[in-house]
Amino acid sequence: MQEYVEKIAMCVAQGKVNKSSPFPPNMKGQDGADEIAAEALKNGVQPNVLLDGCMLGMDRIGKDFSENKAFVTNLIISAVAMNTVLKHIKPFLESGEVKRKGKFVIGTVSGDLHDIGKNLVSMIITGGGFEVIDLGVDVPTNKFLDTISKNQGCYIGLSALLTTTMSNMENSVAAIRQTYPDTKILIGGAPITQNFCTQIGADFYSPNAYEAVEYLNKSVAPA
Ligand code: B1M
């Protein structure tokens, strides 16, 4: 299993999408994220193992970027490689029960274009039995408010990956609180912490997709 974690991590960090992709030149002609993910699942490897590889690869390229050893283009191609893996594991993550437990509206906050974590959370919450309405990235507060008005009783999920967009998350939470005080708001993303959640008055901070779905399950069926 560890072998696949490392192989996927290398493809994601280096941006090796598939066998025919010419980038990076030192991996020309070798299998990429596409082939390795397909092979792993065929061999019975659990989707979580592939996710671990993706996260490890993203951490590596993120670290290189922060140390000026990689560029935005590297981040983009790594994102393409990770999305290629996610396409393979999507059917596993989304194979939840058909009867829906409630509606969950999710979006990346205004000014923020990062969507890989949000997409992962969407897939896992869909698999957890909720109907997910995905508003995409760079979502203005008004769009969240409009969607709540059309889907009364829904849960809201906000994602932010930049320290500079955390204040936009705070503004969205404040506006939702003011207009729809009973709406449960879940927040997450790499720079988000429990302290920040408490400070801005959101209901729940989840460091990952699994705790998000656990929280929703508990909320729909309180003990
Ligand atoms: Co960006 N970027 N990026 N980037 N990028 C980071 C976030 C950064 C940490 C890199 C670094 O410097 N080391 C840094 C932010 C620094 C900071 O704010 N302090 C950064 C920067 C600076 C930027 C730009 C400003 C770069 C530039 O242009 N100069 C720019 C900003 C663009 C914008 O948004 N306005 C930018 C652009 C991009 C790309 C577009 C190239 C690309 C995104 C592609 C895409 O998303 N389609 C990108 C990428 C890929 C990254 C890194 C490398 C990876 C992010 C990722 O997808 N991780 C990232 C460094 C890193 O995180 N290692 C970085 C994998 C993903 C599964 O994890 O999103 O954390 P994550 O989601 C997790 C949890 O956080 C949680 O669950 C997920 C699964 O466990 N979670 C939730 C997330 N949302 C949740 C919501 C929930 C619950 C849980 O409930 C609602």
CSV table of C-alpha atoms and ligand atoms in Angstrom, one decimal:
chain,number,residue,atom,x,y,z
A,1,MET,CA,0.0,0.0,0.0
A,2,GLN,CA,2.8,2.4,1.0
A,3,GLU,CA,4.2,1.8,-2.5
A,4,TYR,CA,1.1,3.4,-4.0
A,5,VAL,CA,1.1,6.3,-1.5
A,6,GLU,CA,4.6,7.2,-2.7
A,7,LYS,CA,3.9,6.7,-6.4
A,8,ILE,CA,0.8,8.9,-6.3
A,9,ALA,CA,2.6,11.5,-4.2
A,10,MET,CA,5.4,11.6,-6.7
A,11,CYS,CA,3.0,12.1,-9.7
A,12,VAL,CA,1.1,14.8,-7.9
A,13,ALA,CA,4.2,16.7,-6.6
A,14,GLN,CA,5.8,16.5,-10.1
A,15,GLY,CA,2.6,17.1,-12.0
A,16,LYS,CA,2.8,13.8,-14.0
A,17,VAL,CA,-0.8,13.5,-15.1
A,18,ASN,CA,-0.7,10.4,-17.4
A,19,LYS,CA,1.7,8.4,-19.5
A,20,SER,CA,1.4,10.5,-22.6
A,21,SER,CA,1.9,13.9,-20.8
A,22,PRO,CA,5.2,15.3,-21.8
A,23,PHE,CA,5.7,17.0,-18.4
A,24,PRO,CA,7.9,16.6,-16.4
A,25,PRO,CA,10.6,15.7,-19.0
A,26,ASN,CA,12.4,13.3,-16.6
A,27,MET,CA,9.2,11.2,-16.3
A,28,LYS,CA,8.5,11.1,-20.1
A,29,GLY,CA,6.9,7.7,-21.1
A,30,GLN,CA,6.3,6.6,-17.5
A,31,ASP,CA,2.9,5.9,-16.0
A,32,GLY,CA,1.2,9.0,-14.5
A,33,ALA,CA,-1.4,9.6,-11.8
A,34,ASP,CA,-4.1,8.3,-14.2
A,35,GLU,CA,-2.6,4.9,-14.8
A,36,ILE,CA,-1.3,4.4,-11.3
A,37,ALA,CA,-4.6,5.2,-9.7
A,38,ALA,CA,-6.5,2.8,-12.1
A,39,GLU,CA,-3.9,0.1,-11.4
A,40,ALA,CA,-4.1,0.6,-7.6
A,41,LEU,CA,-7.9,0.3,-7.5
A,42,LYS,CA,-7.8,-2.7,-9.8
A,43,ASN,CA,-5.4,-4.3,-7.3
A,44,GLY,CA,-7.9,-3.7,-4.4
A,45,VAL,CA,-6.1,-0.7,-2.9
A,46,GLN,CA,-8.5,1.4,-0.8
A,47,PRO,CA,-9.3,4.9,-2.2
A,48,ASN,CA,-8.1,6.4,1.1
A,49,VAL,CA,-4.6,5.2,0.3
A,50,LEU,CA,-4.7,7.2,-3.0
A,51,LEU,CA,-6.0,10.2,-1.1
A,52,ASP,CA,-3.0,10.0,1.3
A,53,GLY,CA,-0.7,10.0,-1.7
A,54,CYS,CA,-2.4,13.1,-3.1
A,55,MET,CA,-2.2,14.9,0.2
A,56,LEU,CA,1.5,14.0,0.6
A,57,GLY,CA,2.2,15.2,-3.0
A,58,MET,CA,0.4,18.4,-2.5
A,59,ASP,CA,2.3,19.1,0.8
A,60,ARG,CA,5.5,18.6,-1.1
A,61,ILE,CA,4.7,21.0,-3.9
A,62,GLY,CA,3.2,23.5,-1.5
A,63,LYS,CA,6.4,23.4,0.6
A,64,ASP,CA,8.6,23.8,-2.6
A,65,PHE,CA,6.4,26.8,-3.6
A,66,SER,CA,6.7,28.5,-0.2
A,67,GLU,CA,10.5,28.0,-0.5
A,68,ASN,CA,10.5,29.5,-4.0
A,69,LYS,CA,11.6,26.2,-5.5
A,70,ALA,CA,8.3,25.9,-7.5
A,71,PHE,CA,6.1,28.2,-9.4
A,72,VAL,CA,2.3,28.8,-9.8
A,73,THR,CA,2.4,26.7,-13.0
A,74,ASN,CA,3.7,23.8,-10.9
A,75,LEU,CA,0.8,24.2,-8.5
A,76,ILE,CA,-1.6,24.1,-11.4
A,77,ILE,CA,-0.2,21.0,-13.0
A,78,SER,CA,-0.1,19.3,-9.6
A,79,ALA,CA,-3.8,20.2,-9.2
A,80,VAL,CA,-4.5,18.6,-12.6
A,81,ALA,CA,-2.7,15.4,-11.5
A,82,MET,CA,-4.6,15.3,-8.2
A,83,ASN,CA,-8.0,15.9,-9.9
A,84,THR,CA,-7.1,13.0,-12.2
A,85,VAL,CA,-6.8,10.7,-9.1
A,86,LEU,CA,-10.0,12.1,-7.7
A,87,LYS,CA,-11.9,11.2,-10.8
A,88,HIS,CA,-11.0,7.6,-10.2
A,89,ILE,CA,-12.0,7.6,-6.6
A,90,LYS,CA,-15.2,9.7,-7.0
A,91,PRO,CA,-17.5,6.7,-7.5
A,92,PHE,CA,-16.3,5.2,-4.2
A,93,LEU,CA,-16.7,8.4,-2.3
A,94,GLU,CA,-20.1,9.1,-3.6
A,95,SER,CA,-21.6,5.7,-3.3
A,96,GLY,CA,-23.8,6.6,-0.3
A,97,GLU,CA,-27.4,5.7,0.3
A,98,VAL,CA,-29.9,7.1,-2.2
A,99,LYS,CA,-32.3,8.6,0.3
A,100,ARG,CA,-30.9,12.1,1.2
A,101,LYS,CA,-30.6,13.2,4.8
A,102,GLY,CA,-30.6,16.9,4.1
A,103,LYS,CA,-29.1,19.7,1.9
A,104,PHE,CA,-25.6,20.9,2.2
A,105,VAL,CA,-24.5,24.1,0.3
A,106,ILE,CA,-20.8,24.5,-0.1
A,107,GLY,CA,-18.5,27.1,-1.7
A,108,THR,CA,-15.0,28.5,-1.6
A,109,VAL,CA,-15.3,32.0,-0.2
A,110,SER,CA,-14.9,35.2,-2.2
A,111,GLY,CA,-11.5,35.9,-3.6
A,112,ASP,CA,-10.3,32.3,-3.3
A,113,LEU,CA,-10.0,30.0,-6.3
A,114,HIS,CA,-8.8,26.8,-4.5
A,115,ASP,CA,-11.3,24.1,-5.0
A,116,ILE,CA,-9.6,20.7,-4.6
A,117,GLY,CA,-10.4,20.4,-0.8
A,118,LYS,CA,-13.9,21.7,-1.3
A,119,ASN,CA,-14.5,19.2,-4.1
A,120,LEU,CA,-13.3,16.4,-1.9
A,121,VAL,CA,-15.5,17.5,1.0
A,122,SER,CA,-18.5,17.7,-1.5
A,123,MET,CA,-17.8,14.1,-2.7
A,124,ILE,CA,-17.5,12.7,0.8
A,125,ILE,CA,-20.6,14.5,2.1
A,126,THR,CA,-22.5,13.3,-1.0
A,127,GLY,CA,-21.3,9.8,-0.1
A,128,GLY,CA,-22.5,10.4,3.5
A,129,GLY,CA,-26.1,10.7,2.1
A,130,PHE,CA,-26.6,14.5,1.7
A,131,GLU,CA,-27.7,16.4,-1.3
A,132,VAL,CA,-24.8,18.8,-2.1
A,133,ILE,CA,-25.3,22.1,-3.8
A,134,ASP,CA,-21.8,23.2,-4.9
A,135,LEU,CA,-21.6,26.9,-5.6
A,136,GLY,CA,-18.0,26.7,-6.9
A,137,VAL,CA,-15.2,29.1,-6.1
A,138,ASP,CA,-15.0,32.8,-5.4
A,139,VAL,CA,-18.5,32.8,-4.0
A,140,PRO,CA,-19.9,36.2,-2.9
A,141,THR,CA,-21.9,36.4,0.3
A,142,ASN,CA,-25.1,37.2,-1.7
A,143,LYS,CA,-24.9,34.0,-3.5
A,144,PHE,CA,-24.8,32.0,-0.2
A,145,LEU,CA,-27.8,34.1,1.0
A,146,ASP,CA,-29.8,33.5,-2.2
A,147,THR,CA,-29.2,29.8,-2.1
A,148,ILE,CA,-30.3,29.6,1.6
A,149,SER,CA,-33.5,31.5,0.8
A,150,LYS,CA,-34.3,28.9,-1.9
A,151,ASN,CA,-33.2,25.9,0.2
A,152,GLN,CA,-34.6,26.6,3.7
A,153,GLY,CA,-33.1,24.3,6.4
A,154,CYS,CA,-29.9,23.6,4.4
A,155,TYR,CA,-26.5,23.4,6.0
A,156,ILE,CA,-23.8,25.8,4.8
A,157,GLY,CA,-20.1,24.9,4.2
A,158,LEU,CA,-17.4,27.5,3.6
A,159,SER,CA,-13.9,26.7,2.5
A,160,ALA,CA,-10.9,29.1,2.4
A,161,LEU,CA,-7.2,28.3,1.6
A,162,LEU,CA,-5.7,31.7,1.8
A,163,THR,CA,-5.0,33.7,4.9
A,164,THR,CA,-6.1,36.8,2.9
A,165,THR,CA,-9.6,35.3,2.3
A,166,MET,CA,-10.2,34.4,5.9
A,167,SER,CA,-11.8,37.8,6.4
A,168,ASN,CA,-14.2,37.2,3.5
A,169,MET,CA,-15.2,34.0,5.3
A,170,GLU,CA,-15.8,36.0,8.4
A,171,ASN,CA,-18.0,38.5,6.5
A,172,SER,CA,-20.0,35.7,4.9
A,173,VAL,CA,-20.6,34.0,8.3
A,174,ALA,CA,-21.7,37.3,9.8
A,175,ALA,CA,-24.2,38.0,7.0
A,176,ILE,CA,-25.6,34.5,7.1
A,177,ARG,CA,-25.9,34.7,10.9
A,178,GLN,CA,-27.7,38.0,10.6
A,179,THR,CA,-30.2,36.9,7.9
A,180,TYR,CA,-30.6,33.2,8.8
A,181,PRO,CA,-29.6,32.9,12.4
A,182,ASP,CA,-30.7,29.2,12.6
A,183,THR,CA,-28.5,28.0,9.7
A,184,LYS,CA,-25.7,25.7,10.8
A,185,ILE,CA,-22.4,26.9,9.3
A,186,LEU,CA,-19.4,24.5,8.9
A,187,ILE,CA,-16.0,25.9,7.9
A,188,GLY,CA,-12.7,24.4,6.8
A,189,GLY,CA,-9.5,24.9,4.8
A,190,ALA,CA,-5.8,24.8,5.5
A,191,PRO,CA,-5.5,28.1,7.4
A,192,ILE,CA,-8.7,27.7,9.4
A,193,THR,CA,-8.5,26.8,13.1
A,194,GLN,CA,-10.9,26.0,15.9
A,195,ASN,CA,-10.0,29.4,17.5
A,196,PHE,CA,-10.9,31.2,14.3
A,197,CYS,CA,-14.2,29.3,14.1
A,198,THR,CA,-15.1,30.4,17.7
A,199,GLN,CA,-14.0,33.9,16.9
A,200,ILE,CA,-16.2,34.4,13.9
A,201,GLY,CA,-19.2,32.5,15.4
A,202,ALA,CA,-19.4,29.6,12.9
A,203,ASP,CA,-20.9,26.3,14.3
A,204,PHE,CA,-18.2,23.8,13.5
A,205,TYR,CA,-14.6,23.7,12.2
A,206,SER,CA,-13.6,20.6,10.4
A,207,PRO,CA,-9.9,19.9,9.6
A,208,ASN,CA,-11.0,17.3,7.0
A,209,ALA,CA,-13.9,15.9,5.0
A,210,TYR,CA,-14.6,13.0,7.3
A,211,GLU,CA,-15.2,15.1,10.5
A,212,ALA,CA,-17.4,17.3,8.4
A,213,VAL,CA,-19.7,14.5,7.5
A,214,GLU,CA,-19.7,13.2,11.1
A,215,TYR,CA,-20.8,16.6,12.3
A,216,LEU,CA,-23.7,16.7,9.7
A,217,ASN,CA,-24.8,13.2,10.7
A,218,LYS,CA,-24.9,14.1,14.4
A,219,SER,CA,-26.8,17.3,13.6
A,220,VAL,CA,-29.5,15.6,11.6
A,221,ALA,CA,-29.9,12.9,14.3
A,222,PRO,CA,-29.0,14.4,17.6
A,223,ALA,CA,-28.4,11.9,20.4
B,1,B1M,CO1,-2.4,28.1,-3.9
B,1,B1M,N1,-1.7,28.6,-2.1
B,1,B1M,N2,-2.3,29.9,-4.4
B,1,B1M,N3,-2.9,27.4,-5.6
B,1,B1M,N4,-2.0,26.3,-3.2
B,1,B1M,C1,-1.6,27.5,-1.1
B,1,B1M,C2,-2.9,27.5,-0.3
B,1,B1M,C3,-0.3,28.0,-0.2
B,1,B1M,C4,-0.4,27.5,1.2
B,1,B1M,C5,1.0,27.6,-1.0
B,1,B1M,C6,2.2,28.0,-0.2
B,1,B1M,O1,2.6,29.1,-0.2
B,1,B1M,N5,2.9,27.0,0.5
B,1,B1M,C7,-0.4,29.6,-0.4
B,1,B1M,C8,-1.3,30.3,0.7
B,1,B1M,C9,-0.4,31.0,1.7
B,1,B1M,C10,-1.3,31.8,2.6
B,1,B1M,O2,-2.4,32.2,2.4
B,1,B1M,N6,-0.7,31.9,3.8
B,1,B1M,C11,-1.0,29.7,-1.8
B,1,B1M,C12,-0.9,30.9,-2.6
B,1,B1M,C13,-0.1,32.0,-2.0
B,1,B1M,C14,-1.6,31.0,-3.8
B,1,B1M,C15,-1.6,32.2,-4.8
B,1,B1M,C16,-1.8,33.6,-4.1
B,1,B1M,C17,-0.3,32.1,-5.6
B,1,B1M,C18,-0.1,33.2,-6.6
B,1,B1M,O3,-0.8,33.4,-7.5
B,1,B1M,N7,1.0,34.0,-6.3
B,1,B1M,C19,-2.8,31.9,-5.7
B,1,B1M,C20,-4.1,32.4,-5.1
B,1,B1M,C21,-5.3,32.3,-6.1
B,1,B1M,C22,-6.6,32.6,-5.5
B,1,B1M,O4,-7.2,31.7,-4.8
B,1,B1M,N8,-7.1,33.8,-5.6
B,1,B1M,C23,-2.8,30.4,-5.6
B,1,B1M,C24,-3.2,29.6,-6.7
B,1,B1M,C25,-3.2,28.2,-6.7
B,1,B1M,C26,-3.6,27.3,-7.9
B,1,B1M,C27,-4.8,27.9,-8.7
B,1,B1M,C28,-2.4,27.3,-8.8
B,1,B1M,C29,-3.8,25.9,-7.2
B,1,B1M,C30,-5.3,25.6,-6.9
B,1,B1M,C31,-5.9,24.8,-7.9
B,1,B1M,C32,-7.3,24.4,-7.5
B,1,B1M,O5,-7.7,24.3,-6.4
B,1,B1M,N9,-8.1,24.0,-8.5
B,1,B1M,C33,-3.1,26.1,-5.9
B,1,B1M,C34,-2.7,25.0,-5.1
B,1,B1M,C35,-2.8,23.6,-5.7
B,1,B1M,C36,-2.1,25.1,-3.8
B,1,B1M,C37,-1.6,24.1,-2.8
B,1,B1M,C38,-0.2,23.6,-3.3
B,1,B1M,C39,-2.5,22.8,-2.6
B,1,B1M,C40,-3.9,23.1,-2.1
B,1,B1M,C41,-4.7,21.8,-2.2
B,1,B1M,O6,-5.5,21.6,-3.2
B,1,B1M,N10,-4.5,20.9,-1.2
B,1,B1M,C42,-1.5,24.9,-1.4
B,1,B1M,C43,-0.4,24.4,-0.5
B,1,B1M,C44,-0.9,23.3,0.4
B,1,B1M,O7,-2.0,23.3,0.8
B,1,B1M,N11,0.0,22.3,0.6
B,1,B1M,C45,-1.6,26.3,-1.9
B,1,B1M,C46,-5.1,19.6,-1.2
B,1,B1M,C47,-6.5,19.7,-0.6
B,1,B1M,C48,-7.2,18.4,-0.6
B,1,B1M,O8,-6.4,20.1,0.7
B,1,B1M,O9,-7.6,22.3,0.3
B,1,B1M,O10,-6.4,21.9,2.5
B,1,B1M,P1,-7.2,21.4,1.3
B,1,B1M,O11,-8.5,20.7,1.9
B,1,B1M,C49,-8.5,19.8,3.0
B,1,B1M,C50,-8.8,20.5,4.3
B,1,B1M,O12,-8.3,21.8,4.4
B,1,B1M,C51,-10.2,20.4,4.5
B,1,B1M,O13,-10.6,19.1,3.9
B,1,B1M,C52,-9.7,18.9,2.8
B,1,B1M,C53,-9.4,17.4,2.8
B,1,B1M,O14,-8.7,17.0,3.9
B,1,B1M,N12,-11.2,21.4,4.0
B,1,B1M,C54,-12.4,21.5,4.5
B,1,B1M,C55,-11.0,22.3,3.0
B,1,B1M,N13,-12.2,22.9,2.8
B,1,B1M,C56,-13.0,22.5,3.7
B,1,B1M,C57,-14.3,22.9,4.0
B,1,B1M,C58,-15.0,22.2,5.1
B,1,B1M,C59,-14.4,21.2,5.8
B,1,B1M,C60,-13.1,20.8,5.5
B,1,B1M,O15,-16.3,22.4,5.4
B,1,B1M,C61,-17.0,23.3,4.6
